[in-house]
Coordinates of N, CA and C in Angstrom, one line a residue:
X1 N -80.6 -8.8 14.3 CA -81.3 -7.5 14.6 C -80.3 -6.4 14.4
X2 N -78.6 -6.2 14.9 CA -78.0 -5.4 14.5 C -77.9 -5.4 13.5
X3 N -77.4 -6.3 12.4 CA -77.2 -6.1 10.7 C -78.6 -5.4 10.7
X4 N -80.0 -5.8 11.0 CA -81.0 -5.2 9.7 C -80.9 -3.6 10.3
X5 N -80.4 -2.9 11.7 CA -80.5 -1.8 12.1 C -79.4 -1.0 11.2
X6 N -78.3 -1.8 11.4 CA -77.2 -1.3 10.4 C -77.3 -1.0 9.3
X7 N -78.2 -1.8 8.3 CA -78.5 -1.8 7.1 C -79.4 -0.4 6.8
X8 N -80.5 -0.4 8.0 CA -81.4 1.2 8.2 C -80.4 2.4 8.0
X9 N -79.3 2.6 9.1 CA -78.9 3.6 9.1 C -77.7 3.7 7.9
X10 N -76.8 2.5 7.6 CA -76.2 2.4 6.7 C -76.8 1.8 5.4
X11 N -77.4 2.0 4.3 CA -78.0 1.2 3.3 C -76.6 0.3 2.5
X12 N -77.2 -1.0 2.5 CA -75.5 -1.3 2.0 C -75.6 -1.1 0.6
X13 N -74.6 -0.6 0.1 CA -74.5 -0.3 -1.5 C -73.4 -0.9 -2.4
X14 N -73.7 -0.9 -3.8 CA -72.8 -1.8 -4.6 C -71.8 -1.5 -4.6
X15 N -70.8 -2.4 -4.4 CA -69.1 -2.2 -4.3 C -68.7 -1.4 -6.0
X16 N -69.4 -1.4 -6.7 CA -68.9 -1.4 -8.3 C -69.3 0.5 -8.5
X17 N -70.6 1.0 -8.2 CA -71.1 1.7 -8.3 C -71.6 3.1 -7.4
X18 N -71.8 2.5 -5.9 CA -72.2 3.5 -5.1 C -73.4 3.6 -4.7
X19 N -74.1 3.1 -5.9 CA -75.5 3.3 -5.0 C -76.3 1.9 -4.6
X20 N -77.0 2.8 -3.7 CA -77.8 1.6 -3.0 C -78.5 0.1 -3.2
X21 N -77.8 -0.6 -2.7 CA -78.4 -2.6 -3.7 C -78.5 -3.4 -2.1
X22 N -79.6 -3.6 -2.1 CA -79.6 -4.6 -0.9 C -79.2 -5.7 -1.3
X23 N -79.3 -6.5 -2.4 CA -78.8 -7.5 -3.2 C -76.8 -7.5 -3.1
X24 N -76.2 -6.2 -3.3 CA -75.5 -6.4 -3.1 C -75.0 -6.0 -4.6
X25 N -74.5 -6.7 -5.2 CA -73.7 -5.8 -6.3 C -75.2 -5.8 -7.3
X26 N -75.3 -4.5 -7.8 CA -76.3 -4.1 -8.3 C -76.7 -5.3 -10.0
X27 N -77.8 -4.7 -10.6 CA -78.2 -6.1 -11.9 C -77.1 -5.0 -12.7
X28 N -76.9 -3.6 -13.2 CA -76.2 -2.8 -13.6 C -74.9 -3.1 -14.1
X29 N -74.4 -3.6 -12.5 CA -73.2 -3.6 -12.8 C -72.6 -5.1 -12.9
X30 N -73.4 -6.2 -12.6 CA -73.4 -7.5 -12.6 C -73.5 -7.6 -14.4
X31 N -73.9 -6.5 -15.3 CA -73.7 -6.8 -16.7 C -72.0 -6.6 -16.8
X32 N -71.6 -5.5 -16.3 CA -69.8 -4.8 -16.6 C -69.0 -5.4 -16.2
X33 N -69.4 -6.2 -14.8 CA -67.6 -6.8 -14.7 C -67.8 -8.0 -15.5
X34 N -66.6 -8.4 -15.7 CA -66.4 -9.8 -16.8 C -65.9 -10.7 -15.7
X35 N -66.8 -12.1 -15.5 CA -66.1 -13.1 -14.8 C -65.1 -13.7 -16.0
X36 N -63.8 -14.6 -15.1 CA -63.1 -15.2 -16.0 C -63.7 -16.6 -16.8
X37 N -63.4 -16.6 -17.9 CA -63.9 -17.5 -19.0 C -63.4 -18.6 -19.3
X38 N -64.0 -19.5 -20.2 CA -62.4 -20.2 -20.7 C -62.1 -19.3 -21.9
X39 N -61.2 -19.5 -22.9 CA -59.9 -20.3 -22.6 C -59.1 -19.4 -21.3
X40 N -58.4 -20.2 -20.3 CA -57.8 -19.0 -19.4 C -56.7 -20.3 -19.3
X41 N -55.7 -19.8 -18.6 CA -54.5 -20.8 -17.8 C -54.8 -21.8 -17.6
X42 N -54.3 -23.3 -17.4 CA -54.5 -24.0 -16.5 C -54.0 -24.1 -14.8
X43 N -53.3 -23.2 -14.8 CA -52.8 -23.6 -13.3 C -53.1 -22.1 -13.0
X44 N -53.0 -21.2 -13.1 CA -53.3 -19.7 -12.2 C -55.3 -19.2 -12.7
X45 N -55.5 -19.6 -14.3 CA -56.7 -19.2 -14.3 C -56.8 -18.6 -15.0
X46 N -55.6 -17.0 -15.7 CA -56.0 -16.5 -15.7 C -56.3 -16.7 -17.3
X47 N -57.8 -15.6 -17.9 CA -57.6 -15.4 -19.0 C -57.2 -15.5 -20.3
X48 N -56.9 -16.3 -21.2 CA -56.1 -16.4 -22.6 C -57.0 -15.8 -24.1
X49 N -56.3 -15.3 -24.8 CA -56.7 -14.9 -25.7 C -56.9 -16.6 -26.9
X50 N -55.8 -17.2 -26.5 CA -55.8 -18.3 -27.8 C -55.8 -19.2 -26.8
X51 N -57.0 -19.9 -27.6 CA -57.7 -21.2 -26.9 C -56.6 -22.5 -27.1
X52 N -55.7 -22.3 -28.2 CA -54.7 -23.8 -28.1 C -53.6 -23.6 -26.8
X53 N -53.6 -22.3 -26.3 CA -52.7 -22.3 -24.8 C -53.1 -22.5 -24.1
X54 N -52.3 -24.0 -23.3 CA -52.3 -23.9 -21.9 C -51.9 -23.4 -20.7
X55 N -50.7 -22.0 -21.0 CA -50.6 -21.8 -19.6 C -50.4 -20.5 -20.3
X56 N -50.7 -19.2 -19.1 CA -49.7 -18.2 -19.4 C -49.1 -17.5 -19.7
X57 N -48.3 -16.7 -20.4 CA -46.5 -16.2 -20.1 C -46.2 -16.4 -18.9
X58 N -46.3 -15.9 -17.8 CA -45.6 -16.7 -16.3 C -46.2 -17.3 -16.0
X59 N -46.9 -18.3 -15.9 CA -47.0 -19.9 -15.4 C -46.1 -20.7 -16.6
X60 N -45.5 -20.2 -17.7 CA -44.8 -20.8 -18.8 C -43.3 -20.4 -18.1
X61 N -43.4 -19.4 -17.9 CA -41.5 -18.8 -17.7 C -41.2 -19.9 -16.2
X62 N -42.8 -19.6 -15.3 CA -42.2 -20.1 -13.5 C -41.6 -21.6 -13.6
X63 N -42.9 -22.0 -15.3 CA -42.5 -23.9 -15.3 C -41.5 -24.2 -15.6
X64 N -40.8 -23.3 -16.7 CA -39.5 -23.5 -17.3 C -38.3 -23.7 -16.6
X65 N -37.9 -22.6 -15.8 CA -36.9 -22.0 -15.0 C -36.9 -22.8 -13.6
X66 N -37.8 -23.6 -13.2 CA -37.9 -24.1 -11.8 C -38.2 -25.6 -12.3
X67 N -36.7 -26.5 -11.8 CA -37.1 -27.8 -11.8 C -38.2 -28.2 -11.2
X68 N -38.4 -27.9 -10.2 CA -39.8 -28.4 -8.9 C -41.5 -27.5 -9.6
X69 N -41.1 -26.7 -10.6 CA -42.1 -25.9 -10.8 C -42.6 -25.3 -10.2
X70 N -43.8 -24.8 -10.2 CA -44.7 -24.0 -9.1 C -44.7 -24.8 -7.5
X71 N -44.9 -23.7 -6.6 CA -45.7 -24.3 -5.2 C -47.1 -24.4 -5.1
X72 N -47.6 -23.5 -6.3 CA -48.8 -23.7 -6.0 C -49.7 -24.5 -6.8
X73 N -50.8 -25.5 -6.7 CA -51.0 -26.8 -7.3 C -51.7 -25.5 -8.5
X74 N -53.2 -24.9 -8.0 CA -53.6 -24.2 -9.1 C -54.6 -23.1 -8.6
X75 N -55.1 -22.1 -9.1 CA -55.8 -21.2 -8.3 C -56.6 -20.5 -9.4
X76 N -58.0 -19.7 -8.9 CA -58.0 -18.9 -9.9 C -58.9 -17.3 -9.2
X77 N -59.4 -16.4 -10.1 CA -59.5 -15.2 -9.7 C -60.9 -15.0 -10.6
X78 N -61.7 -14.5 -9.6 CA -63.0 -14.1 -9.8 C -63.6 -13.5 -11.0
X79 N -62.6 -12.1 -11.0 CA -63.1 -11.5 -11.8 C -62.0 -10.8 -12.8
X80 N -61.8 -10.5 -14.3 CA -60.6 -9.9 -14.4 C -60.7 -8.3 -14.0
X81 N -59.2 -8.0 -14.0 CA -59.0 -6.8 -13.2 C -58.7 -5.5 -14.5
X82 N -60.3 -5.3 -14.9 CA -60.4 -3.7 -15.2 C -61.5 -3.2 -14.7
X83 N -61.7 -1.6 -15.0 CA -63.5 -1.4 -14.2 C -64.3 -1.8 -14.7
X84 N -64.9 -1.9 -13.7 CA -65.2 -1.5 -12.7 C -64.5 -2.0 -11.3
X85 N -64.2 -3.8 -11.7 CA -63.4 -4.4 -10.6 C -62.5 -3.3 -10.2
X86 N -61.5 -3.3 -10.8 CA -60.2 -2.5 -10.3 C -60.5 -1.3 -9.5
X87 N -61.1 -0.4 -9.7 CA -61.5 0.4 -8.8 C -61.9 0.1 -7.6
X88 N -63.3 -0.9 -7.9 CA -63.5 -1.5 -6.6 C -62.5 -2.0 -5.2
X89 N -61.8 -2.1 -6.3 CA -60.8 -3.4 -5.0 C -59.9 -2.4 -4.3
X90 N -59.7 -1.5 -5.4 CA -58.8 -0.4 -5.0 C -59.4 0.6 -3.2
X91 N -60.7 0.9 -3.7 CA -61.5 1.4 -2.9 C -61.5 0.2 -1.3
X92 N -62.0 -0.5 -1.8 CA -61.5 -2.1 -1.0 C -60.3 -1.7 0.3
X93 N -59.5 -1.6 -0.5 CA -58.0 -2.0 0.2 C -57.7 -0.6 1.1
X94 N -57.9 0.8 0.0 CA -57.4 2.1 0.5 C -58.6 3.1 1.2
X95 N -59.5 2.7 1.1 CA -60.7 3.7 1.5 C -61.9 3.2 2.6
X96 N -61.0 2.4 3.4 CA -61.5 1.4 4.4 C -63.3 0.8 4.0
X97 N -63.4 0.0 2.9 CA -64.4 -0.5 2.2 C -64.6 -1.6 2.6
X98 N -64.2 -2.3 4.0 CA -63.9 -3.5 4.6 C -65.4 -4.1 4.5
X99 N -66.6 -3.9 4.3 CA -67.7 -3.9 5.0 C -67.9 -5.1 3.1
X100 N -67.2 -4.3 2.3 CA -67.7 -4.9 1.4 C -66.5 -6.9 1.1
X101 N -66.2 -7.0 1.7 CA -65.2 -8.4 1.8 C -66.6 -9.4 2.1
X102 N -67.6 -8.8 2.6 CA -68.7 -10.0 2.6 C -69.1 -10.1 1.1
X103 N -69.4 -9.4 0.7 CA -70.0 -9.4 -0.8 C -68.9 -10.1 -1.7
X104 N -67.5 -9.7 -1.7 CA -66.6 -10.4 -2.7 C -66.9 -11.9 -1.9
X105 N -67.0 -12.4 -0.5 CA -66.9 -13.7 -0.5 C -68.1 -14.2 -0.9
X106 N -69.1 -13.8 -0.8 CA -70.0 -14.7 -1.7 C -70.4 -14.7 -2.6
X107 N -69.3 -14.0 -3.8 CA -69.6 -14.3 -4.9 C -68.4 -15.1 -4.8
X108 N -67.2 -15.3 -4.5 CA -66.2 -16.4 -4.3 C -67.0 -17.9 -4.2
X109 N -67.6 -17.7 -3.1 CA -68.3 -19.1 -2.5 C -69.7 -19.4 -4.0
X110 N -69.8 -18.2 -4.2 CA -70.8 -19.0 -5.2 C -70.8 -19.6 -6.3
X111 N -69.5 -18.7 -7.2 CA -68.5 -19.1 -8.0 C -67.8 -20.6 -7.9
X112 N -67.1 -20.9 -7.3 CA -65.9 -21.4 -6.8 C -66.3 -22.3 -5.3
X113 N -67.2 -22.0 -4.8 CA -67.6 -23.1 -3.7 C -67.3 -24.9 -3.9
X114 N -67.9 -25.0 -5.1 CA -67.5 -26.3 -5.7 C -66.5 -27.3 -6.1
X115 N -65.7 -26.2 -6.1 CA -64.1 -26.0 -6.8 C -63.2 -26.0 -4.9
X116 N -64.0 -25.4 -4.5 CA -62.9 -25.7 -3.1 C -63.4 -27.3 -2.6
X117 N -64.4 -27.3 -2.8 CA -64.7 -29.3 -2.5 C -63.5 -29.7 -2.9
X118 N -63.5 -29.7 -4.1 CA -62.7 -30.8 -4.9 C -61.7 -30.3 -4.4
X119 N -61.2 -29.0 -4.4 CA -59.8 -29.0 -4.3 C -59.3 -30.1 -2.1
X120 N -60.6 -30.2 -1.5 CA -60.4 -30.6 -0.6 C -60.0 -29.9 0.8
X121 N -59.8 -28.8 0.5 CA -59.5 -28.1 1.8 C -59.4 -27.8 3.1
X122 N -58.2 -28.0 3.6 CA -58.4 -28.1 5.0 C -58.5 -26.6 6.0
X123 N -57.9 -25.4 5.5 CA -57.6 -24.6 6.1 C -57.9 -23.4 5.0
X124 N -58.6 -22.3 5.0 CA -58.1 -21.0 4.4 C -57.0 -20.1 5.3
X125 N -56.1 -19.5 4.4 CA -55.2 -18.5 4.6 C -55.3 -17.0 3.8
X126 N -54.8 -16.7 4.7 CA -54.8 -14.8 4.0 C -53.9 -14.3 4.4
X127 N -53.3 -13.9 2.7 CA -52.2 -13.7 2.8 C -52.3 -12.3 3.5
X128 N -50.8 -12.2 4.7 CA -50.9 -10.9 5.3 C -49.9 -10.1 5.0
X129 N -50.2 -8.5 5.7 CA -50.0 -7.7 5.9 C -48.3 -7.5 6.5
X130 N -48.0 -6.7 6.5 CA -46.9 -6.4 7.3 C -47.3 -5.6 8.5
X131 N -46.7 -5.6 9.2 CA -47.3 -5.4 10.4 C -47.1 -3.7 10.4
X132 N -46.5 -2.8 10.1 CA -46.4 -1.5 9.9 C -47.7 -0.8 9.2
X133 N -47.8 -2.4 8.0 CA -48.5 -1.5 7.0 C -49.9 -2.2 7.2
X134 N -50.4 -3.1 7.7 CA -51.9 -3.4 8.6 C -52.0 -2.2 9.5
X135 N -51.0 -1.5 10.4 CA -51.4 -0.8 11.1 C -51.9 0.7 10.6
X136 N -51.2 1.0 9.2 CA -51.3 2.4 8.6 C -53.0 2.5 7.9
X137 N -53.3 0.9 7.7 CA -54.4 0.8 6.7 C -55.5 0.5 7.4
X138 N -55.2 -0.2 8.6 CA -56.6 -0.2 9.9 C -56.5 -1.8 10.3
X139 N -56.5 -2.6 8.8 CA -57.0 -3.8 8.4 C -56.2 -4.3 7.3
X140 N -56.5 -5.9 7.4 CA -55.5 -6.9 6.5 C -57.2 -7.0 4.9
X141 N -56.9 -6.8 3.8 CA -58.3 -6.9 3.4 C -58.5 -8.5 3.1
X142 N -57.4 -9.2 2.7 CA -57.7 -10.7 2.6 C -57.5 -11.5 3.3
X143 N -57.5 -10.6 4.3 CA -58.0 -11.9 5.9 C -59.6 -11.3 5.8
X144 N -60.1 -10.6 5.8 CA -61.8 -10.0 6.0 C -62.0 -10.7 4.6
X145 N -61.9 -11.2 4.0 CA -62.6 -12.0 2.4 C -62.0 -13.5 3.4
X146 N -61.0 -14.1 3.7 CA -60.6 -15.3 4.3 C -61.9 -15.5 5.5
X147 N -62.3 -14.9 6.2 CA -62.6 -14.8 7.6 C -64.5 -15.2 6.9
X148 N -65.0 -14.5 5.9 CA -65.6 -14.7 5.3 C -66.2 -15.5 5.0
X149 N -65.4 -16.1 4.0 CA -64.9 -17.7 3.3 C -65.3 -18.5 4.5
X150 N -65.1 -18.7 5.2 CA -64.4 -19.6 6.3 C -65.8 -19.6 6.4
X151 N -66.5 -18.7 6.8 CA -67.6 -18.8 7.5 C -69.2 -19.1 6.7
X152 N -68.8 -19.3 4.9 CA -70.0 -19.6 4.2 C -69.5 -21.2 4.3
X153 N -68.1 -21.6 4.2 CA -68.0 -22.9 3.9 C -67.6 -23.9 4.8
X154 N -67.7 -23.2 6.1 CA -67.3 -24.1 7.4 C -65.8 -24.1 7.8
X155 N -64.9 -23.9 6.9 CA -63.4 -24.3 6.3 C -62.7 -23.4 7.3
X156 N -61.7 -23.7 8.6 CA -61.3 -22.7 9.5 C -60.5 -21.8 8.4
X157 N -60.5 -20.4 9.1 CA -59.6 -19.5 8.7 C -58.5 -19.7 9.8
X158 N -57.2 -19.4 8.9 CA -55.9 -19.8 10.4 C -55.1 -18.3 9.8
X159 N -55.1 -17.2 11.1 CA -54.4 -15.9 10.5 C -53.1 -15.9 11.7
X160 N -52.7 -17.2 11.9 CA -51.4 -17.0 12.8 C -50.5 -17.9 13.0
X161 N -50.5 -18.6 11.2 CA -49.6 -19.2 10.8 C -48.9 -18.6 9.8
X162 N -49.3 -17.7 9.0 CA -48.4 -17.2 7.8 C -48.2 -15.5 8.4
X163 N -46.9 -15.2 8.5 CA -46.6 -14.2 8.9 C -45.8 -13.0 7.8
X164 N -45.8 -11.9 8.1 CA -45.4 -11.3 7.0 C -44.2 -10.3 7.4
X165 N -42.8 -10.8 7.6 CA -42.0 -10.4 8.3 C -40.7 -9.7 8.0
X166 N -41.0 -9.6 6.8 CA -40.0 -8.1 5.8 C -40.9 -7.1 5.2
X167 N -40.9 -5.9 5.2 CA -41.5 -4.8 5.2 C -41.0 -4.5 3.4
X168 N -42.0 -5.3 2.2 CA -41.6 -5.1 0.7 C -42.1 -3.5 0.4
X169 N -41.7 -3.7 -0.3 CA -42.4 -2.4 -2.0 C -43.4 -2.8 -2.7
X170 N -44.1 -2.3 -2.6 CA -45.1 -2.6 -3.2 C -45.3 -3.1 -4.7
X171 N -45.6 -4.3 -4.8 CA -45.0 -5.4 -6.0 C -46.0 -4.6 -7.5
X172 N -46.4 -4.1 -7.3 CA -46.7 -3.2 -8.7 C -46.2 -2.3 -9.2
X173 N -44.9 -1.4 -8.6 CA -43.9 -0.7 -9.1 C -42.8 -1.5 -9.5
X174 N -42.7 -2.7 -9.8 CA -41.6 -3.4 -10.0 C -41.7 -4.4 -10.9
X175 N -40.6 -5.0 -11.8 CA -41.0 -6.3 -12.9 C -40.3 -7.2 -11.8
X176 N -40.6 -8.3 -13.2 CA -40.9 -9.3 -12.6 C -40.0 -10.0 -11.8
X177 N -38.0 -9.8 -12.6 CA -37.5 -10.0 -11.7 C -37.1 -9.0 -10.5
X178 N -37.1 -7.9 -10.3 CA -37.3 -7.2 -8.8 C -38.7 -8.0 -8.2
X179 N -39.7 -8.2 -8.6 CA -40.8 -8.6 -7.9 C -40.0 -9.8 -6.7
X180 N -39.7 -10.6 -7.5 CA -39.6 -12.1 -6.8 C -38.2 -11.5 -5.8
X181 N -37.0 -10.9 -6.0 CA -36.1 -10.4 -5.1 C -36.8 -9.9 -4.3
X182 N -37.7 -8.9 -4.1 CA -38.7 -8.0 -3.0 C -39.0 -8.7 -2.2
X183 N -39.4 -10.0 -2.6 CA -40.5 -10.8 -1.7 C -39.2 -12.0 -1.0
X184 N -37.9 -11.9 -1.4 CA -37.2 -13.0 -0.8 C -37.0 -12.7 0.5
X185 N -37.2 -13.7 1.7 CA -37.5 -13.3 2.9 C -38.9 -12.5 3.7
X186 N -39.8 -12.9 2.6 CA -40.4 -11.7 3.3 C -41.8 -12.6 4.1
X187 N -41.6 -13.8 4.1 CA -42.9 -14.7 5.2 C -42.4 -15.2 5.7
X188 N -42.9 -15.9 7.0 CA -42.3 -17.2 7.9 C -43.6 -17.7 8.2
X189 N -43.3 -19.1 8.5 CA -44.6 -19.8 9.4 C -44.4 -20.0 10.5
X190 N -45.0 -19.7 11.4 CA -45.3 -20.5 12.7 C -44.9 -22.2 12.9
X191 N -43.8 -21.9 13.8 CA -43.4 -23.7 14.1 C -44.5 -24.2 15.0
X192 N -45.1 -23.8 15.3 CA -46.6 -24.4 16.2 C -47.4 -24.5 15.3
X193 N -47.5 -24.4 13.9 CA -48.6 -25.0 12.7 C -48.0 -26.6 12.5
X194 N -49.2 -27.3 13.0 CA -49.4 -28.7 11.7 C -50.2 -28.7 10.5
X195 N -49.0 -28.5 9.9 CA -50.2 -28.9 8.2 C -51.2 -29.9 8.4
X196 N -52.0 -29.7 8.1 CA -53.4 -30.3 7.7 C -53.5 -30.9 6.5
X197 N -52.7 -30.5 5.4 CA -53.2 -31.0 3.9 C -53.3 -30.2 2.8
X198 N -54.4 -30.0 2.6 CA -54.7 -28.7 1.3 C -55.2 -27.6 1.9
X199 N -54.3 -26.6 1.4 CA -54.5 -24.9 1.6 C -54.7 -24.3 1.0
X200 N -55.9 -23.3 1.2 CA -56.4 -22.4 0.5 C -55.8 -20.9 0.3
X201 N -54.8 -20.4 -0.1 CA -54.4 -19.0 0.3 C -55.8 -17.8 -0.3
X202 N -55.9 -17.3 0.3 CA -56.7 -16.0 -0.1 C -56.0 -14.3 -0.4
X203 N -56.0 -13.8 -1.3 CA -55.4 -12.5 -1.8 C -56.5 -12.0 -2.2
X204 N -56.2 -10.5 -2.7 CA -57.3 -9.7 -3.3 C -57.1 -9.3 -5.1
X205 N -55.6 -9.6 -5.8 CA -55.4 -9.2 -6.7 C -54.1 -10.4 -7.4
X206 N -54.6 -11.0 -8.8 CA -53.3 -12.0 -8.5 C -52.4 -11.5 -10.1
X207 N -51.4 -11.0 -10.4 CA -51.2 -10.6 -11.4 C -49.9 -11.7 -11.9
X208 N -48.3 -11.7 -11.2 CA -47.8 -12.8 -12.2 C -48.0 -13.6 -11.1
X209 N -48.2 -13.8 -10.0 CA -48.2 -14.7 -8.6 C -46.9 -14.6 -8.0
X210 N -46.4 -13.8 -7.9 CA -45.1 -14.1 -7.4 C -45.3 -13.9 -5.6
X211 N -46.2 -13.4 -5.3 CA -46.4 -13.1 -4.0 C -47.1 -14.2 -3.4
X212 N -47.9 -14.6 -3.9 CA -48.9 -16.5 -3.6 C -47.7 -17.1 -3.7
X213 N -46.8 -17.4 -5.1 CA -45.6 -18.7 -5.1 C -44.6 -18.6 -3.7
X214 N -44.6 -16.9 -3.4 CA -43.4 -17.2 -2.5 C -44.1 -17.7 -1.1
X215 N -45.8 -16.9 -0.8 CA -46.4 -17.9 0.4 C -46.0 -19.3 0.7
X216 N -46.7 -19.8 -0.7 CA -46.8 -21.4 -1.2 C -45.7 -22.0 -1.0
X217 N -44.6 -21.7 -1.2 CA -42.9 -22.4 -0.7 C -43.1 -22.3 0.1
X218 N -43.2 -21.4 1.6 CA -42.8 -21.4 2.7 C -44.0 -22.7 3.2
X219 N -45.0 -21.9 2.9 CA -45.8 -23.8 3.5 C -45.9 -24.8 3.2
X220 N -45.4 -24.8 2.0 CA -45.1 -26.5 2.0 C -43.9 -26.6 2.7
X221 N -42.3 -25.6 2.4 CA -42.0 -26.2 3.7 C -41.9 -26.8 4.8
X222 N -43.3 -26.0 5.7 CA -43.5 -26.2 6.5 C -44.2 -27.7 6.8
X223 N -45.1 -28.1 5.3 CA -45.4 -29.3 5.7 C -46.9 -29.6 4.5
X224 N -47.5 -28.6 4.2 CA -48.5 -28.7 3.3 C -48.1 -29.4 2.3
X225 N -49.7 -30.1 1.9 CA -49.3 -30.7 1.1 C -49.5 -30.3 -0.5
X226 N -50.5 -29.3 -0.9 CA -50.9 -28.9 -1.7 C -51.9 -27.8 -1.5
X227 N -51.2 -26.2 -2.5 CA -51.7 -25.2 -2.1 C -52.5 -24.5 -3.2
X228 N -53.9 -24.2 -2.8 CA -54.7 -23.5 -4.0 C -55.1 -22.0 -3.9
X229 N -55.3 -21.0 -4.7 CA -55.7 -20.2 -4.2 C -56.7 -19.1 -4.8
X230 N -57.5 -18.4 -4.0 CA -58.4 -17.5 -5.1 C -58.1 -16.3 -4.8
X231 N -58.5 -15.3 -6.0 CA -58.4 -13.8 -5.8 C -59.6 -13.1 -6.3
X232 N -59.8 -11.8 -5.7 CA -60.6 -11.4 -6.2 C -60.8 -10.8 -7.4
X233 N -59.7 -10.4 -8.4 CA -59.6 -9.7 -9.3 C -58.3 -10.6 -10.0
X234 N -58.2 -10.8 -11.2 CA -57.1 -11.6 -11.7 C -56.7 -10.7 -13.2
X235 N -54.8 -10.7 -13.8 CA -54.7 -10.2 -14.6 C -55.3 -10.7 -16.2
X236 N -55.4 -10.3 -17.5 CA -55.3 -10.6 -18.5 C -53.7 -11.6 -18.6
X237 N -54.3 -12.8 -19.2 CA -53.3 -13.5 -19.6 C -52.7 -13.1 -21.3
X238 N -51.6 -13.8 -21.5 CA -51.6 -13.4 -23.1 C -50.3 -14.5 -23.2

């Protein structure tokens, strides 16, 4: 009864466009974004132009350079990241759009629901915030898409095991090697977490993954055994 009063005085409207969709993302703009296709990555997802490639430019550089390879087993990302998405998510993160993290999760769960089976999942995570900068913004946005999740697929959300405990730069003004330096030191887990098994990390944008890989080490450190994860917006691969 509160949602449908909410919905009276608020009409919920499409994340893409602005106007009014009780449905949720309008039929309009459900033509413009582009879900990801094949040929795309095998381990992050994303996109490929030439269908004889298997992996990325960085899921190729991360496999080369790292005996152990990736932490993360494989993940992928909803939609790729131009507009309409990109704005969206933008609006999302900076224009307190929180209301709309239900609508991205169920097109996640409806997408990809199937795909979290198999991957077997014990726990969703969302990757967090810094605590300065959760406070400046109101809200974590991929804990509200995690919290979500959790709740179309039964799957606990856990938001107090992965901590976010160096204050980065924001990993889109930087390549790739400052990226990964930025983020050294910048999580810890909770010694009161027992791994469970397979983990789901949750983000809202996944471009080379350097922010997921550096999660993904710290929990398996901690004990995980295999980490997957989704985003809402993913880059062009090439």
């Amino acid at each position: 009864m509160i949602q449908k009063g909410l919905n009276i005085l608020y009409p919920p409207v499409c994340p893409f466009c602005g106007h009014i969709s009780p449905e949720g993302i309008c039929a309009r703009c459900r033509e413009k974004i582009i879900h990801v296709k094949e040929p795309f990555c095998m381990h992050c997802g994303k996109p490929l132009d030439d269908e004889t490639q298997e992996y990325c430019r960085d899921c190729e550089r991360r496999i080369a350079v790292s005996a152990r390879g990736s932490c993360i087993a494989q993940g992928r990302g909803l939609w790729i990241h131009r507009e309409p998405v990109s704005g969206a998510v933008y609006r999302f993160k900076y224009k307190n759009k929180r209301n709309w993290g239900r609508i991205f999760a169920n097109e996640m769960e409806k997408y990809y629901g199937s795909q979290i089976r198999r991957w077997k999942i014990k726990q969703i995570i969302p990757i967090p915030l810094h605590a300065s900068r959760r406070r400046q913004r109101g809200f974590n946005q991929s804990e509200i898409i995690a919290r979500e999740l959790s709740f179309l697929t039964g799957i606990p959300c856990k938001t107090d095991v992965l901590f976010r405990v160096k204050k980065t730069e924001p990993q889109k003004f930087l390549d790739n090697s400052r990226r990964a330096e930025n983020l050294r030191g910048a999580f810890a887990v909770s010694r009161k977490w027992k791994a469970p098994g397979n983990i789901l990390l949750i983000d809202d944008i996944y471009t080379t993954g350097a922010t997921l890989e550096r999660a993904a080490k710290m929990l398996k450190k901690a004990g995980a055994r295999n980490i997957y994860f989704l985003t809402i917006s993913i880059g062009q691969g090439i």
